[in-house]
Structures are given as structure tokens and as C-alpha cells.
Tab-separated table of C-alpha atoms in Angstrom:
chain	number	residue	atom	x	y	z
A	18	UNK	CA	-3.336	4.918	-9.844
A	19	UNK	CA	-5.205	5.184	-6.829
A	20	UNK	CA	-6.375	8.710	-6.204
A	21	UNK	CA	-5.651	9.119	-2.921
A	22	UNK	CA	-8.187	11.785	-1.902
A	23	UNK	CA	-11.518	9.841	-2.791
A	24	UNK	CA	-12.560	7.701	0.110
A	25	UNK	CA	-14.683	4.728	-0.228
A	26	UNK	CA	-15.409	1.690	1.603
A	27	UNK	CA	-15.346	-1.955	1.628
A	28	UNK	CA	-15.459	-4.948	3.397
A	29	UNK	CA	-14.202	-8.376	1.875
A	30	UNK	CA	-15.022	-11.852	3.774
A	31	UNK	CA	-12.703	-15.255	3.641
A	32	UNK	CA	-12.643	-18.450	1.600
A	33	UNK	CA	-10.211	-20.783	-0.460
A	34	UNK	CA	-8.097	-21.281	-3.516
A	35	UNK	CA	-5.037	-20.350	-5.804
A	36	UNK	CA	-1.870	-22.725	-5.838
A	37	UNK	CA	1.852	-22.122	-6.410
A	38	UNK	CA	4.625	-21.016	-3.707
A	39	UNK	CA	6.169	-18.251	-3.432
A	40	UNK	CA	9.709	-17.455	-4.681
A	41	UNK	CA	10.446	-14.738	-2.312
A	42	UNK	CA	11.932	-15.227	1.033
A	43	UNK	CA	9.451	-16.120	3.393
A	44	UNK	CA	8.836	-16.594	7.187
A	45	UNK	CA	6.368	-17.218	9.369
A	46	UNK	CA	5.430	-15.316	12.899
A	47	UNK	CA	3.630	-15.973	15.221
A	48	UNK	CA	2.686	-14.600	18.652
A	49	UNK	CA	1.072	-16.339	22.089
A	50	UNK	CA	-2.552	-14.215	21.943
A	51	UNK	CA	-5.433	-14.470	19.656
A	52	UNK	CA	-6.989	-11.745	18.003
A	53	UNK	CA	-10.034	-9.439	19.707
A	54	UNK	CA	-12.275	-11.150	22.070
A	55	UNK	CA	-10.244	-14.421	22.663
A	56	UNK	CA	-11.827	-15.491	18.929
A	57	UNK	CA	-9.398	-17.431	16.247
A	58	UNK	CA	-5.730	-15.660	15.700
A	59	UNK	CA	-6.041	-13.263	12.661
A	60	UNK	CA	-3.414	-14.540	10.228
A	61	UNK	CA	-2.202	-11.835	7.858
A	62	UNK	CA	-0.044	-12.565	4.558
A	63	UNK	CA	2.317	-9.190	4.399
A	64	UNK	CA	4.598	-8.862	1.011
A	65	UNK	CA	7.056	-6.540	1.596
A	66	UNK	CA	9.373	-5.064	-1.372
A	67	UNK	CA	12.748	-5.856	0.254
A	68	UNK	CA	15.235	-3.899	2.403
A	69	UNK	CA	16.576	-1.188	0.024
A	70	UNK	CA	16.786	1.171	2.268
A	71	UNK	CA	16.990	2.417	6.538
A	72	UNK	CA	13.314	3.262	5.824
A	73	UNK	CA	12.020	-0.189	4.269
A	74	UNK	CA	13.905	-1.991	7.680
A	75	UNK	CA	12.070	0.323	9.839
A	76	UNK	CA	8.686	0.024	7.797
A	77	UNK	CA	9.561	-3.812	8.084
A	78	UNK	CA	10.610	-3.851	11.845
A	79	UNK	CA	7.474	-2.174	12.515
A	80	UNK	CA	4.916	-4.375	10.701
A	81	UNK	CA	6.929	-7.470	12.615
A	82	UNK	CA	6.552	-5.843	15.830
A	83	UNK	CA	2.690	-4.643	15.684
A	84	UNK	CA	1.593	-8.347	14.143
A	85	UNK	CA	3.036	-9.711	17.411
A	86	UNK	CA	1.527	-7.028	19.726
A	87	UNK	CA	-1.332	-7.559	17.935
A	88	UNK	CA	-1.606	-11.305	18.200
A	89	UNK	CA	-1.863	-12.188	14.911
A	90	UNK	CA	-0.515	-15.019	12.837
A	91	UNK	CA	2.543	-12.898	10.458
A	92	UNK	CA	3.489	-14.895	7.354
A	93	UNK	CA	6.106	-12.264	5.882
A	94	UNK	CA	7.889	-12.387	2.184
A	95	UNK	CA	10.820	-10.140	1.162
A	96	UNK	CA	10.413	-9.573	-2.540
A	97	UNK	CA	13.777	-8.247	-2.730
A	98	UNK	CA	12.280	-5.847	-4.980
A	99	UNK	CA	10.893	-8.001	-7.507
A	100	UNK	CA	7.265	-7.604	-8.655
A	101	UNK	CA	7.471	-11.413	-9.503
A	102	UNK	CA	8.400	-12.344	-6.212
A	103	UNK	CA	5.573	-10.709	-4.604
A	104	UNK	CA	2.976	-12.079	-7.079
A	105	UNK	CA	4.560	-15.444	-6.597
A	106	UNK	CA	4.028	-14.365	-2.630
A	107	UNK	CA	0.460	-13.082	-2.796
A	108	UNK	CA	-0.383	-16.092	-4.385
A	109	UNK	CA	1.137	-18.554	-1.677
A	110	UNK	CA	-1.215	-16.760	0.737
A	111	UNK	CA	-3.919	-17.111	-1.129
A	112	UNK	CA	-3.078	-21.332	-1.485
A	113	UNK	CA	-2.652	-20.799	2.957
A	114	UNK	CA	-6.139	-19.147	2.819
A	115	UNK	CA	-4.734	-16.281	5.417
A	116	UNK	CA	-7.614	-13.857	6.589
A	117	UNK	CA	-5.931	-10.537	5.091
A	118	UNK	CA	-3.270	-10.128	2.517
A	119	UNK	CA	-1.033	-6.658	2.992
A	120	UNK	CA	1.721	-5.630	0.598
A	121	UNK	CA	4.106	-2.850	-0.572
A	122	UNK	CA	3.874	-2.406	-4.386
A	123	UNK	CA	7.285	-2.659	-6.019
A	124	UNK	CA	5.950	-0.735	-8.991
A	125	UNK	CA	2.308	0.900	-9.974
A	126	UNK	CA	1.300	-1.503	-12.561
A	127	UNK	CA	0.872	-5.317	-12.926
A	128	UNK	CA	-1.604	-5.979	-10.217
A	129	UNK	CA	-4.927	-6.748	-11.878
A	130	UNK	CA	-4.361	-10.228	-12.161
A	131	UNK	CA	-3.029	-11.387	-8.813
A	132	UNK	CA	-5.600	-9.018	-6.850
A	133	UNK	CA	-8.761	-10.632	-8.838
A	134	UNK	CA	-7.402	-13.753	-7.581
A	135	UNK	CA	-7.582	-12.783	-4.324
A	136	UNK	CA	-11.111	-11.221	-4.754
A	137	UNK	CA	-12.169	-14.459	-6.182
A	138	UNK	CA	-11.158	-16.336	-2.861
A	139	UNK	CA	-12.793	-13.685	-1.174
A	140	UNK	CA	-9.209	-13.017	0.646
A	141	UNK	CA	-9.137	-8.958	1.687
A	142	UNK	CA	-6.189	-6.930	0.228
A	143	UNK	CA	-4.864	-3.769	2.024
A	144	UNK	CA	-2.204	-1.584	0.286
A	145	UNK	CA	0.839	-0.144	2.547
A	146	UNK	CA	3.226	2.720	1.942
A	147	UNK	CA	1.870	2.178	-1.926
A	148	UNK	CA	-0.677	2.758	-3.949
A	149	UNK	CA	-1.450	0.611	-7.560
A	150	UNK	CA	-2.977	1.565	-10.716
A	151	UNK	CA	-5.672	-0.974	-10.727
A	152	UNK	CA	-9.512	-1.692	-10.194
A	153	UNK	CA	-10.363	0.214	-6.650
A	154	UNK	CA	-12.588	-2.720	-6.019
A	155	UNK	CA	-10.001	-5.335	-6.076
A	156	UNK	CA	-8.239	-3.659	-2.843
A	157	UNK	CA	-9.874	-2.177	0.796
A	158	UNK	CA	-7.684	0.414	1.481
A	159	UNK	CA	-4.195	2.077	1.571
A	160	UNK	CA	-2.169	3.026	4.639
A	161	UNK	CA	0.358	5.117	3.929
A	162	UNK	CA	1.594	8.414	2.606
A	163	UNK	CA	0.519	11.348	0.669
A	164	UNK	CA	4.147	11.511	-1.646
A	165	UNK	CA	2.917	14.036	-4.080
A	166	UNK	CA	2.596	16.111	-1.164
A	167	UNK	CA	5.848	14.915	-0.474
A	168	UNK	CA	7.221	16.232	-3.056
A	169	UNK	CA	5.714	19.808	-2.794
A	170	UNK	CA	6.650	19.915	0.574
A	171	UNK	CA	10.675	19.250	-0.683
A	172	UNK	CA	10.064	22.198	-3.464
A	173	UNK	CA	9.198	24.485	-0.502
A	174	UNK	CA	11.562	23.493	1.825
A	175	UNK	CA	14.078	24.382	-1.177
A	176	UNK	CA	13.048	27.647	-1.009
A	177	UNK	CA	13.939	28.659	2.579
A	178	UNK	CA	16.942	26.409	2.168
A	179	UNK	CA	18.358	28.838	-0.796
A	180	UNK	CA	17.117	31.738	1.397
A	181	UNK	CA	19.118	30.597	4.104
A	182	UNK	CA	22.316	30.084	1.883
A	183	UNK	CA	21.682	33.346	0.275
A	184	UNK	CA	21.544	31.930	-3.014
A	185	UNK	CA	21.832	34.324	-5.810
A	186	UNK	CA	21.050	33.208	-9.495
A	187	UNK	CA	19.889	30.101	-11.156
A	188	UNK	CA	18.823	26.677	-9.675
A	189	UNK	CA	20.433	23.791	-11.098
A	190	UNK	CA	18.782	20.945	-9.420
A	191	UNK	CA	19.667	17.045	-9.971
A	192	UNK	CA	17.073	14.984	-9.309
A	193	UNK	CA	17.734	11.376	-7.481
A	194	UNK	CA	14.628	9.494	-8.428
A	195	UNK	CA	13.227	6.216	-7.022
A	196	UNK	CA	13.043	2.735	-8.300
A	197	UNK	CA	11.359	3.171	-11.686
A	198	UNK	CA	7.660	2.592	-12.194
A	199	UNK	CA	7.065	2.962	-8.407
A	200	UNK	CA	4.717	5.237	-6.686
A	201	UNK	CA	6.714	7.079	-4.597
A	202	UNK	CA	9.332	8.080	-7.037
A	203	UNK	CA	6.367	8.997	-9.904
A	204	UNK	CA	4.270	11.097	-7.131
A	205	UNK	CA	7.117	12.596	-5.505
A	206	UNK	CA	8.805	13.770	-8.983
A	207	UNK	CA	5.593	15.170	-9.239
A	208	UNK	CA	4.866	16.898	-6.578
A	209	UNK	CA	8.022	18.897	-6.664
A	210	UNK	CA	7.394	19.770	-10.427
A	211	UNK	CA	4.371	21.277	-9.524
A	212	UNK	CA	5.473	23.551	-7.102
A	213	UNK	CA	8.559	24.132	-9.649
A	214	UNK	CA	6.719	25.379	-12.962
A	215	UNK	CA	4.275	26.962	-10.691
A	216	UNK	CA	6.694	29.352	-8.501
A	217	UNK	CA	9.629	29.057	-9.912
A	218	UNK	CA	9.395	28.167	-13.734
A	219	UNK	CA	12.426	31.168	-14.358
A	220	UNK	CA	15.092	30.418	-11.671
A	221	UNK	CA	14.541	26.859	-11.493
A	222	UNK	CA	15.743	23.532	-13.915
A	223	UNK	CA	16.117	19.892	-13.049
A	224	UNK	CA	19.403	19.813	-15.390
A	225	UNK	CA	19.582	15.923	-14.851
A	226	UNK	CA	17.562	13.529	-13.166
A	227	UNK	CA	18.068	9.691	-13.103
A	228	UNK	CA	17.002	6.442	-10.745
A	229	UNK	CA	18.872	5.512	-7.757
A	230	UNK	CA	16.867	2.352	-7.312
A	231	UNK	CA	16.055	3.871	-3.784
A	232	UNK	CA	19.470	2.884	-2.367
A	233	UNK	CA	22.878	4.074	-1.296
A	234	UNK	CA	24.889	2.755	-3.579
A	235	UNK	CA	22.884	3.526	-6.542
A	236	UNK	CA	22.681	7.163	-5.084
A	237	UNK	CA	26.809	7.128	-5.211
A	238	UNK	CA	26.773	5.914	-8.876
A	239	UNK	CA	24.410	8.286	-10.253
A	240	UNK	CA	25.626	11.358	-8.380
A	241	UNK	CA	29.092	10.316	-9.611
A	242	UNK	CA	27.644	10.183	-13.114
A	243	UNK	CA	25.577	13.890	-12.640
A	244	UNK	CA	29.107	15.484	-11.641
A	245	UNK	CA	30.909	14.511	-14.253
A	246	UNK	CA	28.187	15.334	-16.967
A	247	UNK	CA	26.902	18.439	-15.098
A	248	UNK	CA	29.468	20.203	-12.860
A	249	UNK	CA	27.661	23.016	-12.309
A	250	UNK	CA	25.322	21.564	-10.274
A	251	UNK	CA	24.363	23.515	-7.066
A	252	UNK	CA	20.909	21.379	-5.752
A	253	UNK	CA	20.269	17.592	-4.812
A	254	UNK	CA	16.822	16.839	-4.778
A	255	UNK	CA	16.778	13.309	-3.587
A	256	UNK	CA	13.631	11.127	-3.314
A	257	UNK	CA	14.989	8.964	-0.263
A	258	UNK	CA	17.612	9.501	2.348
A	259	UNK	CA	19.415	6.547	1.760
A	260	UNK	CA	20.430	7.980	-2.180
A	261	UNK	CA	21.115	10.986	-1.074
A	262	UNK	CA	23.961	9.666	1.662
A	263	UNK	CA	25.590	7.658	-1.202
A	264	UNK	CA	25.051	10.909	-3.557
A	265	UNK	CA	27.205	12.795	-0.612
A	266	UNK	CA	30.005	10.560	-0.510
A	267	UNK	CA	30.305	11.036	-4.218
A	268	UNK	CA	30.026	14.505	-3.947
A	269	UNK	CA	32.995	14.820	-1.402
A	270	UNK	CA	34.912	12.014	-3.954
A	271	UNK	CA	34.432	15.227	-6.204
A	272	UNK	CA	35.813	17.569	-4.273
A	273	UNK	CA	32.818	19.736	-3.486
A	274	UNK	CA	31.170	20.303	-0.055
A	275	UNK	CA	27.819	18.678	0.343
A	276	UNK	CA	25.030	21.192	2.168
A	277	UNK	CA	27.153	24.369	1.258
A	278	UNK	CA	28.634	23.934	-2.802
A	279	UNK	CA	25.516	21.395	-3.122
A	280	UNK	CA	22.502	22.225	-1.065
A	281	UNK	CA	21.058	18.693	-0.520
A	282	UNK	CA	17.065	18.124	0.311
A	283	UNK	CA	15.936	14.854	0.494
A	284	UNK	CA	13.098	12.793	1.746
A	285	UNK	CA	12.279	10.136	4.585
A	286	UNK	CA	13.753	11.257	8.172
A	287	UNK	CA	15.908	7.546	9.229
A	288	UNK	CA	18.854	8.346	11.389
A	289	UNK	CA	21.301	8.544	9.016
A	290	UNK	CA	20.059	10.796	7.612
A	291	UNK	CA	19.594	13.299	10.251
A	292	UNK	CA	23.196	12.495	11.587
A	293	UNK	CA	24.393	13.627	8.329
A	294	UNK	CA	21.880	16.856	8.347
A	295	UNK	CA	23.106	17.364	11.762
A	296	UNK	CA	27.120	17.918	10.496
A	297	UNK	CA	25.673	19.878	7.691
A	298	UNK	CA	25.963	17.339	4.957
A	299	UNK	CA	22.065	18.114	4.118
A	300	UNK	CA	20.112	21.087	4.520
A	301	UNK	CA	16.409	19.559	5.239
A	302	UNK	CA	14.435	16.296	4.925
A	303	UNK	CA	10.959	15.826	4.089
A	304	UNK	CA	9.973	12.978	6.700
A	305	UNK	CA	8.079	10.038	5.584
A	306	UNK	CA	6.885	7.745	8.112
A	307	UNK	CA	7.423	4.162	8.251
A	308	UNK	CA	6.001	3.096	11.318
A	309	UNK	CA	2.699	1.841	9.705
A	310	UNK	CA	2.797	-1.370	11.643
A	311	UNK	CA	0.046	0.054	14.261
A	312	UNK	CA	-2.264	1.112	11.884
A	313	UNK	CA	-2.250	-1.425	9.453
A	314	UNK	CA	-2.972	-4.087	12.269
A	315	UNK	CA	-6.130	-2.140	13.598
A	316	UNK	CA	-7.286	-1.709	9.713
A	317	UNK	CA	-6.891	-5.478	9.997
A	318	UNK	CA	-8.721	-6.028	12.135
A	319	UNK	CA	-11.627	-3.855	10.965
A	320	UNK	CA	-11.742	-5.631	7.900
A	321	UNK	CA	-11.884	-8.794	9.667
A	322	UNK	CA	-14.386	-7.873	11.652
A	323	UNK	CA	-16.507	-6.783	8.765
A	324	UNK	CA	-16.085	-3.164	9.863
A	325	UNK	CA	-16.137	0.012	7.177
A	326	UNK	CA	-12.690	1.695	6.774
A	327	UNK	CA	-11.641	5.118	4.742
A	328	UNK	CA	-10.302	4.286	1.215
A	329	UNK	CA	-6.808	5.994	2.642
A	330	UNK	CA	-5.166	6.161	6.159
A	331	UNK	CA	-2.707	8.824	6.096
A	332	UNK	CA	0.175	8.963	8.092
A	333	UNK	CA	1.598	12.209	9.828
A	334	UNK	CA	4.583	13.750	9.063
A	335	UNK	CA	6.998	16.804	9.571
A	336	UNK	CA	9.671	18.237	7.822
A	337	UNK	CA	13.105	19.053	9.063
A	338	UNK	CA	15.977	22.005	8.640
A	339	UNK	CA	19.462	22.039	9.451
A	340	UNK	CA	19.271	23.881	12.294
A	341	UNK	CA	16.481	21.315	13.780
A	342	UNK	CA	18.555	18.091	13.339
A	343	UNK	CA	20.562	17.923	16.431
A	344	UNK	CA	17.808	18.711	19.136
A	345	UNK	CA	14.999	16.126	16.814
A	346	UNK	CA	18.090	13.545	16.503
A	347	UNK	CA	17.775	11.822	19.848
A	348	UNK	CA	13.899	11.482	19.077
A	349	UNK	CA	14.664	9.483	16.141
A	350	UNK	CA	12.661	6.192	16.126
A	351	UNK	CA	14.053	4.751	13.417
């Protein structure tokens, strides 16, 4: 896996090959102005994993909107979370000879073969919102988060959290993990295991801890599953919003109060889920920013242009309490 605190640089020019079309669901934008200096409209292939979640359809939205601002040539896939799809997708753009190819990694692994494809055509690859375990050569950069940070920031956002419910006793934490094999669910995990076995390796446990798939409903099942196997639960760590919403309507199905008999931290910052944090259904959210559209299209157009770029463009982000969420909810982009 990428480690996301060594830069490098590269720069990756255009030619042709590679053959079959893509299985995912694809569409093409376009938008009336060319690229920098009046020269030939930039046309970017972007894979995206699907629309799991409020985060994904702002990530998406914001990709859309920035290509268009931009002036570039969009062809967009929705790989409906399917690493197949997006290889299928990848390789489609590839066939189209676009300038730059941009995807969201369903999953870590898998990627050598479609990427040295790409390198072979001399097609430029830049990661979003995920990173890959794979050659660093075969890719130009990421743009997105840091989740194992992420994830320390939800440990220590716990703590004032259980401070502020005046806690007493031991931790039992479920823990709501992402789609299996994918980077933000492994890093985040992570990240609040550190902090865990560092700080708190006494008054702390993950008692259970189980995939939602990154989405609502599979946040509902599993919780449902945790309560009846584990009662005594008193935490929700949840590695996206949109799990931890469907965990809270099985919690109330239960009988129990979410944000007082469960304290509830999760991580991303869409509406939702501050609506929900605002009537006290969660006690804090880790934000995660999806509006990478911006940035991606000036990386772009950097690599385009031949231009050096960091290894990893970071995204800023804050992190949220109860008693925040009703004054930051009418600021909520997405």
C-alpha cells in the first residue's frame, strides 16, 4: 500500500492501445471550453466505485462539477463497487486513448495488471480518495485523505465523548468496518487501534467488529446482529456515516437510546449525519472530505502539462462534537 507520507514525483506523457469495453455504467461529459491556454480539451477517464454512500454522491457530484468548470472532456464509470467493473472501465479508456485516467480503488489489491497497461500506453493514472498496494511507478499521485489519521482522530474524539457522558468503567466498543479489502476501512481500523492499545489497552475492547459494506442498510443488519450477540454494548465506532445511521435505527429497533445507552462516533461529516448528531443520535464525527473534484482537475492538469506534482495531496478536515452540530449544520456542503 501506498505510504502516504513519502512524496515523489512523476510525469507520464500520452499514446495508444488496450481493447475491450467497459462493463460498468458509463457516461460521457463534456463542457463548452478547452483546457489552459485555448489548447485541445483535456479528456479525463474517472472510475468511480459506485454510490454506496451520501459521501461517494458528493465525492461524485464534485468530480462532475469541477471536470465541467474545468473544461475538460469527463468520461465517468460507476463500478457499482466492483473491482471488475472498474478494470473493465480503466481499460475502455485506455482503447479511447483519454489524456489522464482517475479512479477510486474498490479494494487495495488487484491493480498491477490494469495500471502497467496504462503505463505501457503511456496514459497517466492519478489515485482519488484511495490508495493501492501496487508498484509506485505505475501511478502519479493520490488525492485524498490521510484515514489512518482518521482513525486516531475517532479514538480521541472517544475520549472526550466518554468524558462528556461521564462514563465510568469498561469500553465495549463495536466496530462498523468498511467494504472489505478497501483502504479506508483497513487504515481507519488501524488508526483507531493504535491509539487504543496505546492509551487505553485496560479500559478499552472492540467486543465485535464486522463489515457494513460502507452503507446504510448493511450498517442496520450488522448492528442488529452486534445487539443480539453482544448486549452489553455501550460504543459504536463506525467507519462511515452512512453505517452508522442504519446502525441507529437498529439500535432504537432494540430499544436502547443511540448517543446516550450507545455513544456513537463515526466518520465522514454528509448531512445526515450531522442532522442526526444534531438531535443527539451521535456524539461526534470525524469529517472526511469529498469535495476532491477541484484538486484533482488542477493535478490534471499538471500532469498534462508535464508539470511535477507531490506523491500525495491531502485534503483538510475537522472533526465535530455534539454540541457543534447545529451551528456547523447550515454550512454543510454536502
Amino acid at each position: 500500500m501506498l505510504n502516504r507520507r513519502n512524496f515523489l514525483t512523476a510525469a507520464i506523457g500520452v499514446a495508444a492501445a488496450g481493447t475491450l469495453a467497459a462493463c460498468a455504467k458509463e457516461d460521457e461529459g463534456s463542457s463548452g471550453n478547452a483546457g489552459s491556454g485555448g489548447s485541445k480539451k483535456i479528456t479525463l477517464g474517472f472510475s468511480q466505485v459506485g454510490s454506496e454512500s451520501g459521501w461517494r454522491s458528493a465525492n461524485t457530484d464534485s468530480v462532475k462539477s469541477a471536470a465541467k468548470e474545468a473544461g475538460y472532456n469527463l468520461k465517468f464509470s460507476d463500478a457499482q463497487q466492483k473491482q471488475e467493473n472498474q478494470i473493465s472501465a480503466i481499460r475502455s479508456y485506455i482503447a479511447q486513448k483519454v489524456d489522464v485516467i482517475a479512479f477510486s480503488p474498490v479494494v487495495v489489491t488487484g491493480w498491477d495488471a490494469i495500471l502497467k497497461e496504462a503505463q505501457a500506453a503511456k496514459i497517466p493514472v492519478v489515485l482519488t480518495d484511495r490508495s493501492v498496494e501496487s508498484d509506485e511507478s505505475l501511478f502519479v499521485t493520490l488525492v485524498g485523505s490521510d484515514f489512518t489519521d482518521e482513525g486516531r482522530r475517532a479514538a480521541k474524539i472517544l475520549e472526550k465523548v466518554l468524558e462528556k457522558a461521564g462514563h465510568k468503567g469498561k469500553v465495549k466498543i463495536a466496530q462498523l468496518e468498511g467494504t472489505t479489502g478497501a483502504a479506508p476501512a483497513i487504515e481507519r481500523a488501524k488508526g483507531f487501534k493504535e491509539i487504543m492499545d496505546a492509551e487505553h489497552k485496560d479500559d478499552w475492547e472492540i467486543v465485535v467488529s464486522q463489515t457494513g459494506d460502507f452503507t446504510r442498510a448493511g450498517g442496520k443488519q450488522v448492528m442488529a446482529a452486534f445487539l443480539q450477540s453482544n448486549p452489553d454494548i455501550n460504543v459504536l465506532y463506525a467507519h462511515n456515516d452512512d453505517m452508522g445511521l442504519g446502525a441507529i435505527q437498529a439500535i432504537e429497533a432494540a430499544g436502547k437510546k443511540p448517543g446516550k445507552d450507545i455513544l456513537i462516533v463515526t466518520v465522514d461529516g454528509v448531512k445526515d449525519g450531522f442532522i442526526a448528531m444534531s438531535e443527539g443520535k451521535i456524539n461526534a464525527i470525524v469529517e472526511c472530505n469529498p469535495l476532491l473534484g477541484p484538486q484533482l482537475m488542477e493535478v490534471v492538469q499538471k500532469v498534462k502539462d508535464g508539470e511535477k506534482v507531490e506523491r500525495w495531496i491531502k485534503t483538510e478536515e475537522s472533526d465535530f462534537m455534539q454540541d457543534q452540530a447545529k451551528d456547523a449544520l447550515p454550512t454543510r456542503k454536502y
